[in-house]
């Protein structure tokens, strides 16, 4: 497939970095869903170009008859890099470095940058190994006399300091072709993550079998990369669990275990643990996991969870809840717009979402199927709060009684407690810190003015009693 260079829009080269940059630049133009044929051709061209660049004829240099034979150290170095069994072994590199001890200082000066050039042009290079040679030849300390481009050298030394994406020794038992393909995949993965994270999902959409090396550093990176893309990697679930068990106080270990269990589709068996995690370790990451779980398994809880998250965030400097109208925050509206198009959302849930998003619109008349919905009592209180009206004792008592119900789930309990806190806070603000009201005209003989005062006193008693019941429940 010699036209691979034409597809990649570059001249024929053995520089793997140039090939990868060309592939990355063209990747967004060929989406596997909209242009599967173009995407396939681009991928084939990329793989063919890599094969040409890394073929034995290219990677193992052989002198022509008219050329002067290379120094034996350079030949030994090329042989080491071409060795299927030793190229990633630090001990083999140490044996090679010992040969330099027999060279004179003048020879070392002559070989220093020649060895560096060979290493830079090697496609699959273990930085764990080459750092030993870099320290021996002082590539970082010695002055480059112009034999190597300064920027390329700086980039190479930075890559050495950063290290490989995983320990290449873990794949030495595999065939060489599989080793190289595995290295290419994860190096490209890491490059996309650091430079173009928005392409991550597109890269992972490629259907291919890939080895997961037994390397803890790589496993943790994969958990981070897949979780960032909201993707599951079932092969690492056991590792995620063992990581959290080994480091129970590590926030990353805790988050990635729950993230992967959510993104791998675990259902009801996860809910109790997920609710405890959300309650004990509040964060936007925990919020995202809770919402994702709801979208997968209980869509009608989603709008209520969005309101629950908003209520937890809106507190003052002392941590006390603020009085607010639900649905006014940009984050809340964004989450509700996301769920509005979900076909699994019931009419009851859609009604609340539309009420929040379209302020002033007359609420939809409740249908019989709404009142028979298991979440109807929660939605009724939520709608009253959205309308900035005081939830009545009649509407609150059914959800209070649900706290002791045997069939209530942990998520329902969290939502109920948050609704009760909002209702109590709303009542407290209305009774203790009432809004300034225009003074009524004096009315004699128990007219409308007196009636209004009586109503206020009546509501104070009702809601004071309700607050007492709520505080008793949380006591």
Short mmCIF file of C-alpha atoms in Angstrom, two decimals:
data_model
loop_
_atom_site.label_atom_id
_atom_site.label_comp_id
_atom_site.label_asym_id
_atom_site.label_seq_id
_atom_site.Cartn_x
_atom_site.Cartn_y
_atom_site.Cartn_z
CA UNK A 1 0.00 0.00 0.00
CA UNK A 2 2.52 2.55 -1.23
CA UNK A 3 -0.15 5.25 -1.49
CA UNK A 4 -0.24 5.39 2.34
CA UNK A 5 1.95 8.50 2.14
CA UNK A 6 -0.56 10.11 -0.20
CA UNK A 7 -3.43 9.37 2.19
CA UNK A 8 -1.44 10.73 5.13
CA UNK A 9 -0.46 13.75 2.98
CA UNK A 10 3.26 13.51 3.83
CA UNK A 11 6.47 12.51 2.07
CA UNK A 12 7.84 9.01 2.64
CA UNK A 13 9.70 9.00 5.94
CA UNK A 14 11.01 6.72 8.66
CA UNK A 15 10.26 9.30 11.35
CA UNK A 16 7.50 7.75 13.45
CA UNK A 17 6.63 11.08 15.11
CA UNK A 18 5.93 12.70 11.72
CA UNK A 19 3.68 9.77 10.77
CA UNK A 20 1.77 10.00 14.06
CA UNK A 21 1.32 13.75 13.81
CA UNK A 22 -0.06 13.39 10.28
CA UNK A 23 -2.48 10.68 11.44
CA UNK A 24 -3.68 12.76 14.40
CA UNK A 25 -4.17 15.81 12.19
CA UNK A 26 -6.41 13.88 9.78
CA UNK A 27 -8.28 11.79 12.38
CA UNK A 28 -11.09 14.32 13.10
CA UNK A 29 -11.97 14.46 9.39
CA UNK A 30 -12.84 10.75 9.19
CA UNK A 31 -15.39 9.77 11.82
CA UNK A 32 -16.11 6.00 11.95
CA UNK A 33 -19.87 6.62 11.97
CA UNK A 34 -20.17 9.24 9.24
CA UNK A 35 -17.30 8.08 7.01
CA UNK A 36 -16.40 4.49 7.93
CA UNK A 37 -14.63 3.82 4.63
CA UNK A 38 -12.46 6.91 4.92
CA UNK A 39 -11.71 6.12 8.55
CA UNK A 40 -10.69 2.56 7.61
CA UNK A 41 -8.41 3.77 4.80
CA UNK A 42 -6.77 6.31 7.09
CA UNK A 43 -6.14 3.69 9.75
CA UNK A 44 -4.71 1.24 7.19
CA UNK A 45 -2.47 3.94 5.76
CA UNK A 46 -1.22 4.81 9.23
CA UNK A 47 -0.44 1.19 10.10
CA UNK A 48 1.25 0.60 6.74
CA UNK A 49 3.40 3.71 7.15
CA UNK A 50 4.46 2.52 10.61
CA UNK A 51 5.34 -0.91 9.23
CA UNK A 52 7.48 0.65 6.50
CA UNK A 53 9.21 2.93 8.99
CA UNK A 54 9.86 0.10 11.43
CA UNK A 55 10.70 -2.72 9.02
CA UNK A 56 13.96 -4.57 9.63
CA UNK A 57 15.40 -3.05 6.48
CA UNK A 58 14.86 0.38 7.99
CA UNK A 59 15.52 -0.25 11.68
CA UNK A 60 18.64 -2.42 11.44
CA UNK A 61 21.29 -0.54 9.49
CA UNK A 62 23.64 -2.50 7.22
CA UNK A 63 26.64 -0.79 5.63
CA UNK A 64 26.99 -0.81 1.87
CA UNK A 65 30.19 -2.07 0.26
CA UNK A 66 31.42 1.41 -0.56
CA UNK A 67 30.81 2.73 2.98
CA UNK A 68 33.33 2.69 5.79
CA UNK A 69 32.49 0.12 8.46
CA UNK A 70 30.89 1.51 11.61
CA UNK A 71 32.53 1.59 14.97
CA UNK A 72 31.98 -1.69 16.81
CA UNK A 73 30.17 0.17 19.63
CA UNK A 74 27.61 1.53 17.17
CA UNK A 75 27.15 -1.93 15.67
CA UNK A 76 26.67 -3.42 19.13
CA UNK A 77 24.12 -0.73 19.96
CA UNK A 78 22.12 -1.41 16.81
CA UNK A 79 22.21 -5.13 17.59
CA UNK A 80 20.88 -4.45 21.09
CA UNK A 81 18.00 -2.36 19.73
CA UNK A 82 17.16 -5.09 17.22
CA UNK A 83 17.24 -7.90 19.78
CA UNK A 84 13.77 -9.32 20.40
CA UNK A 85 14.71 -10.62 23.84
CA UNK A 86 17.02 -7.91 25.21
CA UNK A 87 15.95 -4.53 23.81
CA UNK A 88 13.80 -3.74 26.89
CA UNK A 89 16.05 -5.29 29.58
CA UNK A 90 18.04 -2.82 31.75
CA UNK A 91 20.57 -5.58 32.50
CA UNK A 92 21.33 -5.98 28.78
CA UNK A 93 21.81 -2.22 28.46
CA UNK A 94 24.14 -2.26 31.46
CA UNK A 95 26.28 -4.90 29.73
CA UNK A 96 26.43 -2.73 26.62
CA UNK A 97 27.36 0.36 28.66
CA UNK A 98 30.24 -1.56 30.24
CA UNK A 99 31.79 -1.82 26.77
CA UNK A 100 32.13 1.96 26.76
CA UNK A 101 34.56 1.65 29.66
CA UNK A 102 37.11 0.22 27.21
CA UNK A 103 36.88 3.25 24.92
CA UNK A 104 39.15 6.25 25.18
CA UNK A 105 37.81 9.71 26.05
CA UNK A 106 38.26 10.75 22.42
CA UNK A 107 36.21 7.78 21.26
CA UNK A 108 33.48 8.56 23.79
CA UNK A 109 33.28 12.14 22.49
CA UNK A 110 32.95 10.82 18.93
CA UNK A 111 30.34 8.23 19.86
CA UNK A 112 28.23 10.36 22.22
CA UNK A 113 25.92 12.03 19.71
CA UNK A 114 26.03 9.18 17.19
CA UNK A 115 24.54 6.88 19.82
CA UNK A 116 22.00 9.56 20.70
CA UNK A 117 20.97 9.89 17.05
CA UNK A 118 20.46 6.14 16.71
CA UNK A 119 18.34 6.09 19.87
CA UNK A 120 16.24 9.04 18.66
CA UNK A 121 15.49 7.24 15.39
CA UNK A 122 14.41 4.01 17.09
CA UNK A 123 10.67 3.46 16.98
CA UNK A 124 10.17 1.29 20.08
CA UNK A 125 12.60 2.50 22.70
CA UNK A 126 12.52 1.78 26.41
CA UNK A 127 13.18 5.06 28.19
CA UNK A 128 13.76 3.08 31.38
CA UNK A 129 16.78 1.59 29.58
CA UNK A 130 17.99 4.51 27.50
CA UNK A 131 18.16 6.76 30.58
CA UNK A 132 21.08 4.59 31.73
CA UNK A 133 22.97 5.41 28.53
CA UNK A 134 21.96 9.08 28.73
CA UNK A 135 23.47 9.35 32.20
CA UNK A 136 26.66 7.55 31.17
CA UNK A 137 27.20 9.76 28.11
CA UNK A 138 25.92 12.94 29.82
CA UNK A 139 23.55 13.88 27.00
CA UNK A 140 21.88 16.44 29.23
CA UNK A 141 25.11 18.03 30.51
CA UNK A 142 27.36 17.94 27.44
CA UNK A 143 27.09 20.61 24.79
CA UNK A 144 25.48 19.54 21.53
CA UNK A 145 27.95 20.56 18.83
CA UNK A 146 25.29 20.90 16.16
CA UNK A 147 25.07 17.26 15.15
CA UNK A 148 21.45 17.07 16.36
CA UNK A 149 18.69 19.65 16.07
CA UNK A 150 18.46 21.40 19.44
CA UNK A 151 14.66 21.28 19.68
CA UNK A 152 14.53 17.59 18.73
CA UNK A 153 17.18 16.80 21.34
CA UNK A 154 15.33 18.75 24.00
CA UNK A 155 12.10 16.93 23.14
CA UNK A 156 13.86 13.56 23.27
CA UNK A 157 15.45 14.24 26.66
CA UNK A 158 12.08 15.39 27.99
CA UNK A 159 10.51 12.12 26.81
CA UNK A 160 13.24 10.15 28.56
CA UNK A 161 12.62 12.02 31.81
CA UNK A 162 8.87 11.44 31.50
CA UNK A 163 9.28 7.71 30.91
CA UNK A 164 7.30 5.14 28.96
CA UNK A 165 3.56 4.80 29.24
CA UNK A 166 4.15 1.37 30.78
CA UNK A 167 7.02 -1.01 31.56
CA UNK A 168 7.92 -2.69 28.26
CA UNK A 169 9.45 -5.66 30.10
CA UNK A 170 5.91 -6.86 30.85
CA UNK A 171 5.32 -7.72 27.18
CA UNK A 172 8.65 -9.34 26.29
CA UNK A 173 6.98 -12.77 26.31
CA UNK A 174 4.77 -11.74 23.37
CA UNK A 175 5.66 -11.95 19.65
CA UNK A 176 7.58 -8.90 18.45
CA UNK A 177 4.77 -7.74 16.16
CA UNK A 178 2.33 -7.82 19.08
CA UNK A 179 4.83 -6.00 21.29
CA UNK A 180 5.21 -3.21 18.74
CA UNK A 181 1.47 -2.91 18.13
CA UNK A 182 0.78 -2.74 21.88
CA UNK A 183 3.39 -0.03 22.37
CA UNK A 184 2.03 1.98 19.43
CA UNK A 185 -1.52 1.79 20.77
CA UNK A 186 -0.72 3.03 24.26
CA UNK A 187 1.77 5.65 23.14
CA UNK A 188 -0.86 7.07 20.81
CA UNK A 189 -3.41 6.83 23.62
CA UNK A 190 -1.18 8.86 25.94
CA UNK A 191 -0.38 11.39 23.22
CA UNK A 192 -4.08 11.97 22.46
CA UNK A 193 -4.88 12.32 26.16
CA UNK A 194 -2.20 14.97 26.69
CA UNK A 195 -2.67 16.91 23.44
CA UNK A 196 -6.20 16.27 22.12
CA UNK A 197 -8.42 14.79 24.87
CA UNK A 198 -11.50 15.61 22.79
CA UNK A 199 -10.41 12.88 20.34
CA UNK A 200 -10.26 10.21 23.04
CA UNK A 201 -13.70 8.70 22.44
CA UNK A 202 -13.07 8.63 18.69
CA UNK A 203 -9.80 6.76 19.19
CA UNK A 204 -11.41 4.23 21.50
CA UNK A 205 -14.22 3.66 18.98
CA UNK A 206 -11.78 1.66 16.85
CA UNK A 207 -12.68 -2.00 17.16
CA UNK A 208 -9.50 -3.94 17.82
CA UNK A 209 -8.06 -6.46 20.26
CA UNK A 210 -5.43 -4.95 22.54
CA UNK A 211 -3.26 -6.48 25.23
CA UNK A 212 -3.45 -4.86 28.68
CA UNK A 213 0.07 -5.25 30.12
CA UNK A 214 0.43 -6.14 33.79
CA UNK A 215 1.60 -2.70 34.87
CA UNK A 216 0.06 -0.75 37.78
CA UNK A 217 0.99 2.64 36.33
CA UNK A 218 -0.78 1.82 33.06
CA UNK A 219 -3.80 0.39 34.87
CA UNK A 220 -4.28 3.61 36.83
CA UNK A 221 -3.85 5.71 33.71
CA UNK A 222 -6.43 3.59 31.88
CA UNK A 223 -8.90 4.00 34.74
CA UNK A 224 -8.37 7.76 34.55
CA UNK A 225 -8.61 7.95 30.74
CA UNK A 226 -11.68 5.75 30.42
CA UNK A 227 -13.48 7.42 33.33
CA UNK A 228 -12.78 10.85 31.85
CA UNK A 229 -14.46 9.68 28.64
CA UNK A 230 -17.36 8.16 30.64
CA UNK A 231 -16.44 4.74 29.32
CA UNK A 232 -16.17 1.45 31.13
CA UNK A 233 -13.26 -0.97 30.97
CA UNK A 234 -14.54 -4.20 32.59
CA UNK A 235 -11.11 -5.84 32.41
CA UNK A 236 -9.85 -3.47 35.14
CA UNK A 237 -12.79 -3.68 37.57
CA UNK A 238 -10.96 -6.19 39.76
CA UNK A 239 -7.86 -3.99 39.78
CA UNK A 240 -9.95 -0.93 40.73
CA UNK A 241 -11.46 -2.83 43.68
CA UNK A 242 -8.10 -4.14 44.87
CA UNK A 243 -6.57 -0.64 44.57
CA UNK A 244 -9.28 0.85 46.82
CA UNK A 245 -8.94 -1.99 49.32
CA UNK A 246 -5.17 -1.52 49.43
CA UNK A 247 -5.48 2.28 49.80
CA UNK A 248 -8.83 2.99 51.51
CA UNK A 249 -7.94 6.64 52.15
CA UNK A 250 -6.92 7.33 48.54
CA UNK A 251 -9.59 9.55 46.95
CA UNK A 252 -8.58 8.59 43.41
CA UNK A 253 -8.82 4.87 44.15
CA UNK A 254 -12.26 5.34 45.67
CA UNK A 255 -13.56 7.46 42.79
CA UNK A 256 -12.25 5.26 39.97
CA UNK A 257 -13.76 2.12 41.47
CA UNK A 258 -17.23 3.69 41.65
CA UNK A 259 -16.78 5.38 38.26
CA UNK A 260 -15.97 2.11 36.53
CA UNK A 261 -18.79 0.26 38.26
CA UNK A 262 -21.19 2.95 37.01
CA UNK A 263 -19.80 3.12 33.47
CA UNK A 264 -19.68 -0.69 33.22
CA UNK A 265 -23.42 -0.70 33.93
CA UNK A 266 -23.72 -2.11 37.45
CA UNK A 267 -27.31 -1.67 38.62
CA UNK A 268 -29.16 -1.97 41.93
CA UNK A 269 -26.29 -3.75 43.69
CA UNK A 270 -24.28 -0.52 43.46
CA UNK A 271 -26.94 1.98 44.57
CA UNK A 272 -26.50 1.81 48.36
CA UNK A 273 -22.71 2.20 48.10
CA UNK A 274 -23.04 4.98 45.54
CA UNK A 275 -25.46 6.91 47.78
CA UNK A 276 -23.06 6.58 50.73
CA UNK A 277 -20.19 7.76 48.52
CA UNK A 278 -22.20 10.77 47.29
CA UNK A 279 -23.23 11.67 50.84
CA UNK A 280 -19.84 11.21 52.52
CA UNK A 281 -17.56 12.58 49.77
CA UNK A 282 -19.46 15.39 48.03
CA UNK A 283 -17.93 16.53 44.75
CA UNK A 284 -18.90 17.30 41.17
CA UNK A 285 -17.43 13.91 40.23
CA UNK A 286 -19.75 12.13 42.67
CA UNK A 287 -22.66 14.18 41.29
CA UNK A 288 -21.83 13.06 37.75
CA UNK A 289 -21.72 9.40 38.78
CA UNK A 290 -25.08 9.64 40.54
CA UNK A 291 -26.69 11.29 37.52
CA UNK A 292 -25.15 8.77 35.13
CA UNK A 293 -26.45 5.87 37.22
CA UNK A 294 -29.95 7.41 37.19
CA UNK A 295 -29.88 7.79 33.41
CA UNK A 296 -28.98 4.13 33.06
CA UNK A 297 -31.32 2.58 35.62
CA UNK A 298 -33.89 5.01 37.11
CA UNK A 299 -34.50 7.91 34.77
CA UNK A 300 -37.41 9.37 36.76
CA UNK A 301 -35.09 9.96 39.70
CA UNK A 302 -32.83 12.12 37.53
CA UNK A 303 -34.74 15.47 37.80
CA UNK A 304 -35.10 15.02 41.56
CA UNK A 305 -31.39 14.24 41.93
CA UNK A 306 -30.54 17.38 39.92
CA UNK A 307 -32.60 19.43 42.39
CA UNK A 308 -30.95 17.61 45.31
CA UNK A 309 -27.49 18.48 43.98
CA UNK A 310 -28.46 22.12 43.48
CA UNK A 311 -29.84 22.37 47.02
CA UNK A 312 -26.61 21.02 48.51
CA UNK A 313 -24.51 23.56 46.62
CA UNK A 314 -26.53 26.67 47.49
CA UNK A 315 -25.38 27.40 51.04
CA UNK A 316 -23.95 30.51 52.69
CA UNK A 317 -20.50 30.98 54.25
CA UNK A 318 -21.66 29.25 57.43
CA UNK A 319 -22.92 26.24 55.48
CA UNK A 320 -26.58 27.08 56.05
CA UNK A 321 -29.01 26.61 53.13
CA UNK A 322 -29.91 29.68 51.14
CA UNK A 323 -33.46 30.54 50.15
CA UNK A 324 -33.70 30.23 46.39
CA UNK A 325 -36.00 29.16 43.59
CA UNK A 326 -34.91 25.74 42.29
CA UNK A 327 -33.71 25.58 38.72
CA UNK A 328 -32.07 28.99 38.48
CA UNK A 329 -28.44 27.78 38.38
CA UNK A 330 -26.82 27.25 34.98
CA UNK A 331 -25.55 23.81 35.98
CA UNK A 332 -29.04 22.66 36.94
CA UNK A 333 -30.52 23.85 33.68
CA UNK A 334 -27.75 22.15 31.71
CA UNK A 335 -28.43 18.80 33.40
CA UNK A 336 -32.17 19.13 32.86
CA UNK A 337 -31.74 19.94 29.17
CA UNK A 338 -29.66 16.76 28.89
CA UNK A 339 -32.47 14.56 30.19
CA UNK A 340 -35.34 16.32 28.42
CA UNK A 341 -34.81 14.34 25.20
CA UNK A 342 -34.57 10.97 26.97
CA UNK A 343 -37.45 8.79 25.81
CA UNK A 344 -37.41 6.81 29.06
CA UNK A 345 -38.36 9.88 31.12
CA UNK A 346 -42.01 9.67 32.21
CA UNK A 347 -44.60 12.38 31.62
CA UNK A 348 -44.39 13.23 35.33
CA UNK A 349 -40.64 13.77 35.16
CA UNK A 350 -40.89 15.69 31.90
CA UNK A 351 -43.52 17.98 33.44
CA UNK A 352 -41.16 19.02 36.26
CA UNK A 353 -38.24 19.51 33.87
CA UNK A 354 -40.31 21.73 31.57
CA UNK A 355 -41.63 23.69 34.55
CA UNK A 356 -38.07 24.47 35.65
CA UNK A 357 -36.73 25.25 32.19
CA UNK A 358 -39.69 27.33 31.06
CA UNK A 359 -40.45 29.67 33.91
CA UNK A 360 -43.91 31.18 33.77
CA UNK A 361 -45.40 28.36 31.74
CA UNK A 362 -48.60 27.06 33.26
CA UNK A 363 -47.96 23.64 34.82
CA UNK A 364 -49.42 20.65 33.05
CA UNK A 365 -52.61 19.35 34.64
CA UNK A 366 -51.82 16.26 36.69
CA UNK A 367 -53.22 13.10 35.19
CA UNK A 368 -54.39 10.00 37.02
CA UNK A 369 -51.29 8.11 35.94
CA UNK A 370 -49.19 10.85 37.57
CA UNK A 371 -50.82 10.45 40.99
CA UNK A 372 -50.41 6.69 40.75
CA UNK A 373 -46.68 7.00 40.01
CA UNK A 374 -44.52 5.76 42.90
CA UNK A 375 -42.61 9.06 42.93
CA UNK A 376 -45.71 11.27 42.82
CA UNK A 377 -45.39 12.50 46.47
CA UNK A 378 -41.78 13.57 45.85
CA UNK A 379 -42.63 15.31 42.59
CA UNK A 380 -45.56 17.11 44.22
CA UNK A 381 -43.32 18.69 46.86
CA UNK A 382 -40.62 19.42 44.26
CA UNK A 383 -43.15 21.22 42.05
CA UNK A 384 -44.34 23.34 44.97
CA UNK A 385 -40.76 24.38 45.70
CA UNK A 386 -40.14 25.17 42.03
CA UNK A 387 -43.24 27.40 42.09
CA UNK A 388 -41.78 29.18 45.15
CA UNK A 389 -44.77 28.19 47.25
CA UNK A 390 -44.77 26.69 50.72
CA UNK A 391 -45.25 22.92 50.63
CA UNK A 392 -48.33 22.04 52.62
CA UNK A 393 -48.35 19.68 55.56
CA UNK A 394 -50.68 17.46 53.56
CA UNK A 395 -48.08 17.11 50.78
CA UNK A 396 -45.12 16.70 53.14
CA UNK A 397 -46.42 14.00 55.47
CA UNK A 398 -46.55 11.25 52.78
CA UNK A 399 -42.85 11.69 52.00
CA UNK A 400 -42.01 11.83 55.72
CA UNK A 401 -43.73 8.48 56.19
CA UNK A 402 -41.71 7.04 53.28
CA UNK A 403 -38.51 7.41 55.32
CA UNK A 404 -39.57 4.43 57.44
CA UNK A 405 -40.99 2.38 54.56
CA UNK A 406 -39.37 -1.02 54.06
CA UNK A 407 -39.43 -0.75 50.27
CA UNK A 408 -37.81 2.67 49.97
CA UNK A 409 -34.40 2.74 48.27
CA UNK A 410 -31.34 4.65 49.58
CA UNK A 411 -31.61 7.23 46.80
CA UNK A 412 -35.25 7.96 47.66
CA UNK A 413 -34.23 8.57 51.28
CA UNK A 414 -31.55 11.08 50.21
CA UNK A 415 -34.02 12.96 48.02
CA UNK A 416 -36.70 13.05 50.74
CA UNK A 417 -34.29 14.42 53.33
CA UNK A 418 -33.16 17.13 50.94
CA UNK A 419 -36.75 18.10 50.08
CA UNK A 420 -37.64 18.31 53.78
CA UNK A 421 -34.62 20.50 54.49
CA UNK A 422 -35.62 22.81 51.63
CA UNK A 423 -39.22 22.94 52.85
CA UNK A 424 -38.17 23.65 56.43
CA UNK A 425 -35.73 26.31 55.28
CA UNK A 426 -38.40 27.90 53.09
CA UNK A 427 -40.85 27.95 56.00
CA UNK A 428 -38.27 29.40 58.37
CA UNK A 429 -37.46 32.21 55.96
CA UNK A 430 -41.12 32.97 55.46
CA UNK A 431 -41.96 33.04 59.18
CA UNK A 432 -38.80 34.35 60.83
CA UNK A 433 -37.58 36.67 58.08
CA UNK A 434 -40.71 37.68 56.17
CA UNK A 435 -40.46 39.76 53.03
CA UNK A 436 -41.40 43.43 53.59
CA UNK A 437 -45.08 43.79 52.72
CA UNK A 438 -47.07 46.96 51.98
CA UNK A 439 -48.97 48.12 55.06
CA UNK A 440 -52.73 47.43 54.76
CA UNK A 441 -55.24 50.20 55.13
CA UNK A 442 -56.79 50.33 58.64
CA UNK A 443 -59.92 48.28 58.73
CA UNK A 444 -62.40 48.33 61.59
CA UNK A 445 -64.49 45.57 63.06
CA UNK A 446 -62.36 42.60 62.03
CA UNK A 447 -62.23 43.37 58.29
CA UNK A 448 -59.76 41.93 55.77
CA UNK A 449 -56.75 43.30 57.69
CA UNK A 450 -57.56 41.31 60.79
CA UNK A 451 -58.31 38.24 58.70
CA UNK A 452 -54.85 38.44 57.15
CA UNK A 453 -53.23 38.62 60.58
CA UNK A 454 -55.21 35.58 61.70
CA UNK A 455 -54.05 33.64 58.61
CA UNK A 456 -50.41 34.49 59.31
CA UNK A 457 -50.71 33.31 62.92
CA UNK A 458 -52.46 30.14 61.70
CA UNK A 459 -49.68 29.30 59.26
CA UNK A 460 -47.00 30.00 61.86
CA UNK A 461 -48.51 27.39 64.14
CA UNK A 462 -48.95 24.84 61.35
CA UNK A 463 -45.44 25.14 59.98
CA UNK A 464 -43.83 25.40 63.42
CA UNK A 465 -45.41 22.04 64.19
CA UNK A 466 -44.23 20.63 60.88
CA UNK A 467 -40.68 21.82 61.47
CA UNK A 468 -40.79 20.13 64.88
CA UNK A 469 -41.78 16.84 63.24
CA UNK A 470 -39.01 17.12 60.66
CA UNK A 471 -36.38 17.95 63.29
CA UNK A 472 -37.61 15.00 65.36
CA UNK A 473 -37.06 12.71 62.34
CA UNK A 474 -33.49 13.92 61.91
CA UNK A 475 -32.76 14.02 65.63
#
